[in-house]
Amino acid sequence: MNHQSSISKESNRILVGDCKEVLSHFPEEYFSACVTDPPYNYEFIGRSWDESEIQRRLDRIQDSNTLVKNIPYGSGLAGGVRNNRWYKRNRENILEYQEWCLGWGKELYRTVRSGAYVLVFNSTRTVAHVQVALEEAGFYARDILVWRRHSGIPKGLNFASKLEKLGEEDGKSWEGWHSCLRNEWEAICMLQKPLINNYMETIKSTGVGLLHAQMNGSGFLSNIIEGMNNKNGDDKVDGHCTVKPLELIRFLLRLVVPENKRHIVLDPFAGTGTTCLAAKQLGHDYIGVEISEKYCQIATDRLKRNEENLQSSLF
């Protein structure tokens, strides 16, 4: 392996900044894997996804009738009059988001090793655009993993109820008709940096490229992930609206990173540090990048608490 020398100097840090800029300072073929949860496509055009923008969206829903208050409020892209202007703006929004993903995807491609897996969380509506953007950056699309999680009540239009409120006579004939389904899953886009000719040559060169697809002697793993503990493993983590379960991230890292300390895991949208914490618990080094100083501090404190708890348990 020719990557060992730089890891000890650079790893196990949460860096503040835009990941596209921060990653430009790292060498090629540096990271062994990436598991990340970037901002989803909520009102992306004309906005910067930073701390003040997130707070603006959260503030808009606190006194509203929105059923799920831990998801940043969007722009009305799901509402309004469905005229040509609405569909045009919706399409522009998607393309803007896809172009943004391509921007950081190019630096991600440059800095991960050949054969490295990249796992990117996204909504069921826009995961395809994330995949297309990262394919354009150079990655090879491998799969879409399904994380089956707790689901809420559909937030779309109950047509029968709407007709009843309007005093229409045929409301009952539309009983059971809605504008959307209950969302029971979240998408994880799985991509891979191309191999060096084949798996054997790639593994010898970079140490990554395969999936640990058989665990606990229970046969091959499915691309549907179920039964994960939804807790984040640290009840002092707060202030972030979309913290992913720690158990889920550990599962994903075990899937794509061999259990040895030659490897360094990247999360370019580190949030409160769940991927970094999971990597550390599994014996890997990590680099996290986070644009919000507030979240960076939360992540740093969280990792420090974990280290202190580990040390105290040894005595």
CSV table of C-alpha atoms in Angstrom, one decimal:
chain,number,residue,atom,x,y,z
A,1,MET,CA,0.0,0.0,0.0
A,2,ASN,CA,1.4,3.4,-0.9
A,3,HIS,CA,-1.1,5.5,1.1
A,4,GLN,CA,0.1,4.9,4.6
A,5,SER,CA,2.5,7.7,5.0
A,6,SER,CA,0.1,10.6,4.8
A,7,ILE,CA,-2.8,9.1,6.8
A,8,SER,CA,-1.3,9.5,10.3
A,9,LYS,CA,-0.7,13.3,9.7
A,10,GLU,CA,-4.0,14.2,8.2
A,11,SER,CA,-6.7,11.9,9.7
A,12,ASN,CA,-9.2,12.1,12.5
A,13,ARG,CA,-10.3,15.7,12.1
A,14,ILE,CA,-13.5,17.6,11.4
A,15,LEU,CA,-12.7,20.4,9.0
A,16,VAL,CA,-14.8,23.5,8.6
A,17,GLY,CA,-15.6,24.6,5.0
A,18,ASP,CA,-17.2,23.9,1.7
A,19,CYS,CA,-16.3,20.3,0.9
A,20,LYS,CA,-15.4,21.1,-2.8
A,21,GLU,CA,-12.8,23.6,-1.6
A,22,VAL,CA,-11.5,21.5,1.3
A,23,LEU,CA,-11.1,18.3,-0.7
A,24,SER,CA,-9.1,20.2,-3.3
A,25,HIS,CA,-6.2,20.3,-0.8
A,26,PHE,CA,-6.1,16.5,-0.4
A,27,PRO,CA,-4.0,14.2,-2.7
A,28,GLU,CA,-5.4,11.8,-5.2
A,29,GLU,CA,-6.4,8.3,-4.2
A,30,TYR,CA,-6.4,9.2,-0.5
A,31,PHE,CA,-9.7,8.0,1.0
A,32,SER,CA,-10.8,4.3,1.1
A,33,ALA,CA,-14.6,5.0,1.3
A,34,CYS,CA,-17.2,7.7,1.6
A,35,VAL,CA,-20.5,7.5,3.5
A,36,THR,CA,-22.3,10.8,3.4
A,37,ASP,CA,-25.7,12.5,3.8
A,38,PRO,CA,-25.7,15.7,1.8
A,39,PRO,CA,-28.5,18.3,1.8
A,40,TYR,CA,-31.5,17.0,0.0
A,41,ASN,CA,-33.1,19.0,-2.8
A,42,TYR,CA,-35.3,21.3,-0.6
A,43,GLU,CA,-35.6,24.8,-2.2
A,44,PHE,CA,-32.1,24.7,-3.6
A,45,ILE,CA,-32.1,27.4,-6.2
A,46,GLY,CA,-30.7,30.7,-5.0
A,47,ARG,CA,-29.8,29.4,-1.6
A,48,SER,CA,-26.6,28.4,0.2
A,49,TRP,CA,-26.9,25.3,2.4
A,50,ASP,CA,-25.3,26.7,5.5
A,51,GLU,CA,-26.3,27.1,9.1
A,52,SER,CA,-28.4,30.3,8.7
A,53,GLU,CA,-30.3,28.8,5.8
A,54,ILE,CA,-31.1,25.6,7.7
A,55,GLN,CA,-32.3,27.6,10.6
A,56,ARG,CA,-34.5,29.8,8.3
A,57,ARG,CA,-36.3,26.7,7.0
A,58,LEU,CA,-36.7,25.1,10.5
A,59,ASP,CA,-38.1,28.4,11.8
A,60,ARG,CA,-40.8,28.4,9.1
A,61,ILE,CA,-42.3,25.1,10.2
A,62,GLN,CA,-42.4,25.4,14.0
A,63,ASP,CA,-45.8,27.0,14.2
A,64,SER,CA,-47.2,25.5,11.1
A,65,ASN,CA,-49.4,22.5,10.4
A,66,THR,CA,-46.4,20.6,8.9
A,67,LEU,CA,-46.6,17.0,10.2
A,68,VAL,CA,-42.8,16.3,10.1
A,69,LYS,CA,-41.1,19.2,11.8
A,70,ASN,CA,-37.5,17.8,11.7
A,71,ILE,CA,-37.3,18.1,7.9
A,72,PRO,CA,-36.3,21.5,6.6
A,73,TYR,CA,-39.2,23.3,4.9
A,74,GLY,CA,-39.0,23.6,1.2
A,75,SER,CA,-40.1,26.3,-1.3
A,76,GLY,CA,-43.6,25.3,-2.1
A,77,LEU,CA,-42.3,23.0,-4.8
A,78,ALA,CA,-44.8,20.5,-3.6
A,79,GLY,CA,-47.7,23.0,-3.7
A,80,GLY,CA,-49.0,25.8,-5.8
A,81,VAL,CA,-50.7,25.9,-9.2
A,82,ARG,CA,-49.5,23.2,-11.5
A,83,ASN,CA,-49.0,25.5,-14.5
A,84,ASN,CA,-46.1,25.5,-17.0
A,85,ARG,CA,-44.2,27.9,-14.8
A,86,TRP,CA,-44.4,25.6,-11.8
A,87,TYR,CA,-43.1,22.6,-13.8
A,88,LYS,CA,-40.4,24.7,-15.4
A,89,ARG,CA,-39.2,25.9,-12.0
A,90,ASN,CA,-39.3,22.4,-10.6
A,91,ARG,CA,-37.1,21.1,-13.5
A,92,GLU,CA,-34.7,24.0,-13.1
A,93,ASN,CA,-34.4,23.2,-9.4
A,94,ILE,CA,-33.6,19.6,-10.2
A,95,LEU,CA,-30.9,20.5,-12.7
A,96,GLU,CA,-29.4,23.1,-10.3
A,97,TYR,CA,-29.1,20.4,-7.6
A,98,GLN,CA,-27.6,17.9,-10.1
A,99,GLU,CA,-25.0,20.4,-11.2
A,100,TRP,CA,-24.2,21.1,-7.5
A,101,CYS,CA,-23.7,17.4,-6.9
A,102,LEU,CA,-21.4,17.2,-9.9
A,103,GLY,CA,-19.2,20.0,-8.5
A,104,TRP,CA,-18.3,18.2,-5.3
A,105,GLY,CA,-18.5,14.8,-7.0
A,106,LYS,CA,-15.5,15.6,-9.1
A,107,GLU,CA,-13.3,16.3,-6.1
A,108,LEU,CA,-14.7,13.2,-4.4
A,109,TYR,CA,-13.8,11.1,-7.4
A,110,ARG,CA,-10.3,12.5,-7.5
A,111,THR,CA,-9.6,11.9,-3.8
A,112,VAL,CA,-11.0,8.3,-3.3
A,113,ARG,CA,-9.0,5.2,-4.2
A,114,SER,CA,-9.7,3.0,-7.2
A,115,GLY,CA,-12.3,0.5,-6.2
A,116,ALA,CA,-13.6,2.7,-3.3
A,117,TYR,CA,-17.3,2.7,-2.6
A,118,VAL,CA,-19.3,5.9,-2.2
A,119,LEU,CA,-22.6,5.7,-0.4
A,120,VAL,CA,-24.8,8.8,-0.6
A,121,PHE,CA,-28.1,9.2,1.2
A,122,ASN,CA,-30.9,11.0,-0.7
A,123,SER,CA,-34.6,11.3,-1.1
A,124,THR,CA,-36.5,8.8,-3.3
A,125,ARG,CA,-37.4,11.6,-5.6
A,126,THR,CA,-33.9,12.9,-6.4
A,127,VAL,CA,-31.6,10.0,-5.8
A,128,ALA,CA,-31.5,9.3,-9.6
A,129,HIS,CA,-30.2,12.8,-10.2
A,130,VAL,CA,-27.4,12.3,-7.6
A,131,GLN,CA,-26.5,9.1,-9.3
A,132,VAL,CA,-26.4,10.7,-12.8
A,133,ALA,CA,-24.2,13.6,-11.4
A,134,LEU,CA,-21.7,11.2,-9.8
A,135,GLU,CA,-21.6,9.0,-12.9
A,136,GLU,CA,-20.7,12.2,-14.8
A,137,ALA,CA,-17.9,12.8,-12.3
A,138,GLY,CA,-16.5,9.4,-13.2
A,139,PHE,CA,-18.1,6.9,-10.8
A,140,TYR,CA,-19.7,3.6,-11.8
A,141,ALA,CA,-23.2,3.1,-10.4
A,142,ARG,CA,-23.6,-0.2,-8.5
A,143,ASP,CA,-26.9,-0.1,-6.7
A,144,ILE,CA,-29.6,1.8,-4.9
A,145,LEU,CA,-29.8,0.5,-1.3
A,146,VAL,CA,-33.2,0.8,0.5
A,147,TRP,CA,-33.1,1.9,4.1
A,148,ARG,CA,-36.6,0.9,5.4
A,149,ARG,CA,-37.4,3.2,8.3
A,150,HIS,CA,-40.3,4.4,10.3
A,151,SER,CA,-42.9,6.1,8.1
A,152,GLY,CA,-45.4,8.9,8.9
A,153,ILE,CA,-48.7,9.9,7.6
A,154,PRO,CA,-48.8,10.9,3.9
A,155,LYS,CA,-48.5,14.7,3.6
A,156,GLY,CA,-50.3,14.9,0.2
A,157,LEU,CA,-53.8,15.8,-0.8
A,158,ASN,CA,-56.7,13.8,0.6
A,159,PHE,CA,-59.1,14.4,-2.3
A,160,ALA,CA,-62.3,13.1,-0.6
A,161,SER,CA,-61.7,15.4,2.4
A,162,LYS,CA,-60.9,18.3,0.1
A,163,LEU,CA,-64.2,17.8,-1.8
A,164,GLU,CA,-66.1,17.6,1.4
A,165,LYS,CA,-64.7,20.9,2.6
A,166,LEU,CA,-65.7,22.5,-0.7
A,167,GLY,CA,-69.2,21.1,-0.4
A,168,GLU,CA,-69.0,18.9,-3.4
A,169,GLU,CA,-71.5,16.1,-3.6
A,170,ASP,CA,-69.3,13.3,-5.0
A,171,GLY,CA,-66.7,13.4,-2.2
A,172,LYS,CA,-67.4,9.9,-1.0
A,173,SER,CA,-66.8,8.4,-4.4
A,174,TRP,CA,-63.1,9.5,-4.1
A,175,GLU,CA,-62.6,8.0,-0.7
A,176,GLY,CA,-59.1,6.6,-0.4
A,177,TRP,CA,-57.6,8.7,-3.3
A,178,HIS,CA,-54.6,10.7,-2.3
A,179,SER,CA,-51.8,12.6,-4.2
A,180,CYS,CA,-48.9,10.5,-2.7
A,181,LEU,CA,-48.0,7.3,-1.0
A,182,ARG,CA,-46.7,6.8,2.6
A,183,ASN,CA,-42.9,7.0,2.4
A,184,GLU,CA,-41.4,4.0,4.1
A,185,TRP,CA,-37.8,4.2,2.8
A,186,GLU,CA,-34.8,6.3,2.2
A,187,ALA,CA,-32.4,5.9,-0.7
A,188,ILE,CA,-28.7,5.2,-0.5
A,189,CYS,CA,-27.0,5.6,-3.8
A,190,MET,CA,-24.1,3.1,-4.1
A,191,LEU,CA,-21.3,4.1,-6.5
A,192,GLN,CA,-17.8,2.9,-7.0
A,193,LYS,CA,-14.6,4.4,-8.5
A,194,PRO,CA,-13.6,2.1,-11.4
A,195,LEU,CA,-11.3,-0.8,-10.7
A,196,ILE,CA,-7.7,-1.2,-11.9
A,197,ASN,CA,-8.4,-3.8,-14.6
A,198,ASN,CA,-10.0,-6.3,-12.2
A,199,TYR,CA,-10.8,-7.0,-8.5
A,200,MET,CA,-7.5,-8.9,-7.8
A,201,GLU,CA,-5.3,-6.1,-9.1
A,202,THR,CA,-7.4,-3.4,-7.4
A,203,ILE,CA,-7.3,-5.1,-4.0
A,204,LYS,CA,-3.6,-5.5,-4.2
A,205,SER,CA,-3.1,-1.9,-5.0
A,206,THR,CA,-5.7,0.0,-2.9
A,207,GLY,CA,-7.1,-2.6,-0.4
A,208,VAL,CA,-10.8,-1.9,-1.4
A,209,GLY,CA,-13.2,-2.9,-4.0
A,210,LEU,CA,-15.3,-5.7,-2.6
A,211,LEU,CA,-18.4,-5.9,-0.5
A,212,HIS,CA,-18.6,-7.8,2.8
A,213,ALA,CA,-21.8,-9.4,1.6
A,214,GLN,CA,-22.0,-12.3,4.0
A,215,MET,CA,-22.3,-11.4,7.7
A,216,ASN,CA,-22.8,-13.5,10.8
A,217,GLY,CA,-23.1,-16.7,8.7
A,218,SER,CA,-26.6,-15.7,7.6
A,219,GLY,CA,-26.2,-15.8,3.9
A,220,PHE,CA,-25.9,-12.9,1.5
A,221,LEU,CA,-27.0,-9.5,2.5
A,222,SER,CA,-29.9,-7.9,0.7
A,223,ASN,CA,-29.9,-4.4,-0.7
A,224,ILE,CA,-32.9,-3.7,1.5
A,225,ILE,CA,-31.8,-2.6,5.0
A,226,GLU,CA,-34.3,-3.2,7.8
A,227,GLY,CA,-34.5,-3.4,11.6
A,228,MET,CA,-31.9,-0.7,12.4
A,229,ASN,CA,-32.0,1.0,15.8
A,230,ASN,CA,-33.0,4.5,15.1
A,231,LYS,CA,-31.1,6.0,18.0
A,232,ASN,CA,-27.9,7.8,17.3
A,233,GLY,CA,-26.0,6.3,20.2
A,234,ASP,CA,-25.5,9.6,22.0
A,235,ASP,CA,-28.4,11.3,23.6
A,236,LYS,CA,-26.5,14.6,23.9
A,237,VAL,CA,-26.6,15.1,20.1
A,238,ASP,CA,-29.1,17.8,19.2
A,239,GLY,CA,-29.4,20.9,17.0
A,240,HIS,CA,-29.4,19.0,13.7
A,241,CYS,CA,-32.5,18.0,11.8
A,242,THR,CA,-31.5,14.8,10.0
A,243,VAL,CA,-29.1,12.7,12.2
A,244,LYS,CA,-28.8,9.2,10.8
A,245,PRO,CA,-28.7,6.2,13.2
A,246,LEU,CA,-25.2,5.2,14.3
A,247,GLU,CA,-26.0,1.5,13.9
A,248,LEU,CA,-27.0,2.1,10.2
A,249,ILE,CA,-23.7,3.9,9.4
A,250,ARG,CA,-21.6,1.2,11.1
A,251,PHE,CA,-23.5,-1.4,9.0
A,252,LEU,CA,-22.6,0.5,5.8
A,253,LEU,CA,-19.0,0.9,6.8
A,254,ARG,CA,-18.7,-2.8,7.5
A,255,LEU,CA,-20.1,-3.5,4.1
A,256,VAL,CA,-17.5,-1.5,2.1
A,257,VAL,CA,-14.4,-1.2,4.3
A,258,PRO,CA,-12.2,-4.1,5.4
A,259,GLU,CA,-11.6,-4.2,9.1
A,260,ASN,CA,-8.0,-3.0,9.3
A,261,LYS,CA,-6.4,0.4,10.0
A,262,ARG,CA,-5.0,1.0,6.6
A,263,HIS,CA,-8.1,2.8,5.6
A,264,ILE,CA,-9.5,6.3,6.0
A,265,VAL,CA,-13.2,7.1,5.7
A,266,LEU,CA,-14.5,10.4,4.3
A,267,ASP,CA,-17.7,12.3,5.1
A,268,PRO,CA,-17.8,15.6,3.1
A,269,PHE,CA,-21.1,16.5,4.8
A,270,ALA,CA,-20.3,15.5,8.3
A,271,GLY,CA,-23.1,17.2,10.2
A,272,THR,CA,-22.9,16.0,13.8
A,273,GLY,CA,-20.2,13.5,13.0
A,274,THR,CA,-22.1,10.2,12.8
A,275,THR,CA,-20.0,8.7,10.0
A,276,CYS,CA,-16.8,9.8,11.7
A,277,LEU,CA,-17.9,8.3,15.0
A,278,ALA,CA,-18.9,5.0,13.4
A,279,ALA,CA,-15.5,4.9,11.5
A,280,LYS,CA,-13.6,5.5,14.8
A,281,GLN,CA,-15.6,2.8,16.6
A,282,LEU,CA,-14.7,0.3,13.9
A,283,GLY,CA,-11.0,1.1,14.1
A,284,HIS,CA,-10.7,3.3,11.0
A,285,ASP,CA,-9.4,6.8,10.6
A,286,TYR,CA,-11.7,9.5,9.3
A,287,ILE,CA,-11.9,13.0,7.8
A,288,GLY,CA,-15.1,15.0,8.1
A,289,VAL,CA,-15.9,18.2,6.3
A,290,GLU,CA,-18.7,20.4,7.5
A,291,ILE,CA,-19.7,23.9,6.3
A,292,SER,CA,-21.4,24.9,9.6
A,293,GLU,CA,-19.1,25.8,12.4
A,294,LYS,CA,-21.9,25.0,14.9
A,295,TYR,CA,-22.2,21.4,13.6
A,296,CYS,CA,-18.5,21.0,13.4
A,297,GLN,CA,-18.2,21.8,17.1
A,298,ILE,CA,-21.1,19.4,17.9
A,299,ALA,CA,-19.3,16.7,16.0
A,300,THR,CA,-15.9,17.4,17.6
A,301,ASP,CA,-17.4,17.4,21.1
A,302,ARG,CA,-19.3,14.2,20.3
A,303,LEU,CA,-16.1,12.4,19.1
A,304,LYS,CA,-14.2,13.7,22.2
A,305,ARG,CA,-16.9,12.3,24.5
A,306,ASN,CA,-16.8,9.0,22.8
A,307,GLU,CA,-13.0,8.9,23.3
A,308,GLU,CA,-13.3,9.8,27.0
A,309,ASN,CA,-16.0,7.2,27.5
A,310,LEU,CA,-13.8,4.6,25.9
A,311,GLN,CA,-10.8,5.5,28.0
A,312,SER,CA,-12.8,5.5,31.3
A,313,SER,CA,-14.1,2.0,30.4
A,314,LEU,CA,-10.6,0.7,30.3
A,315,PHE,CA,-9.9,1.5,33.9
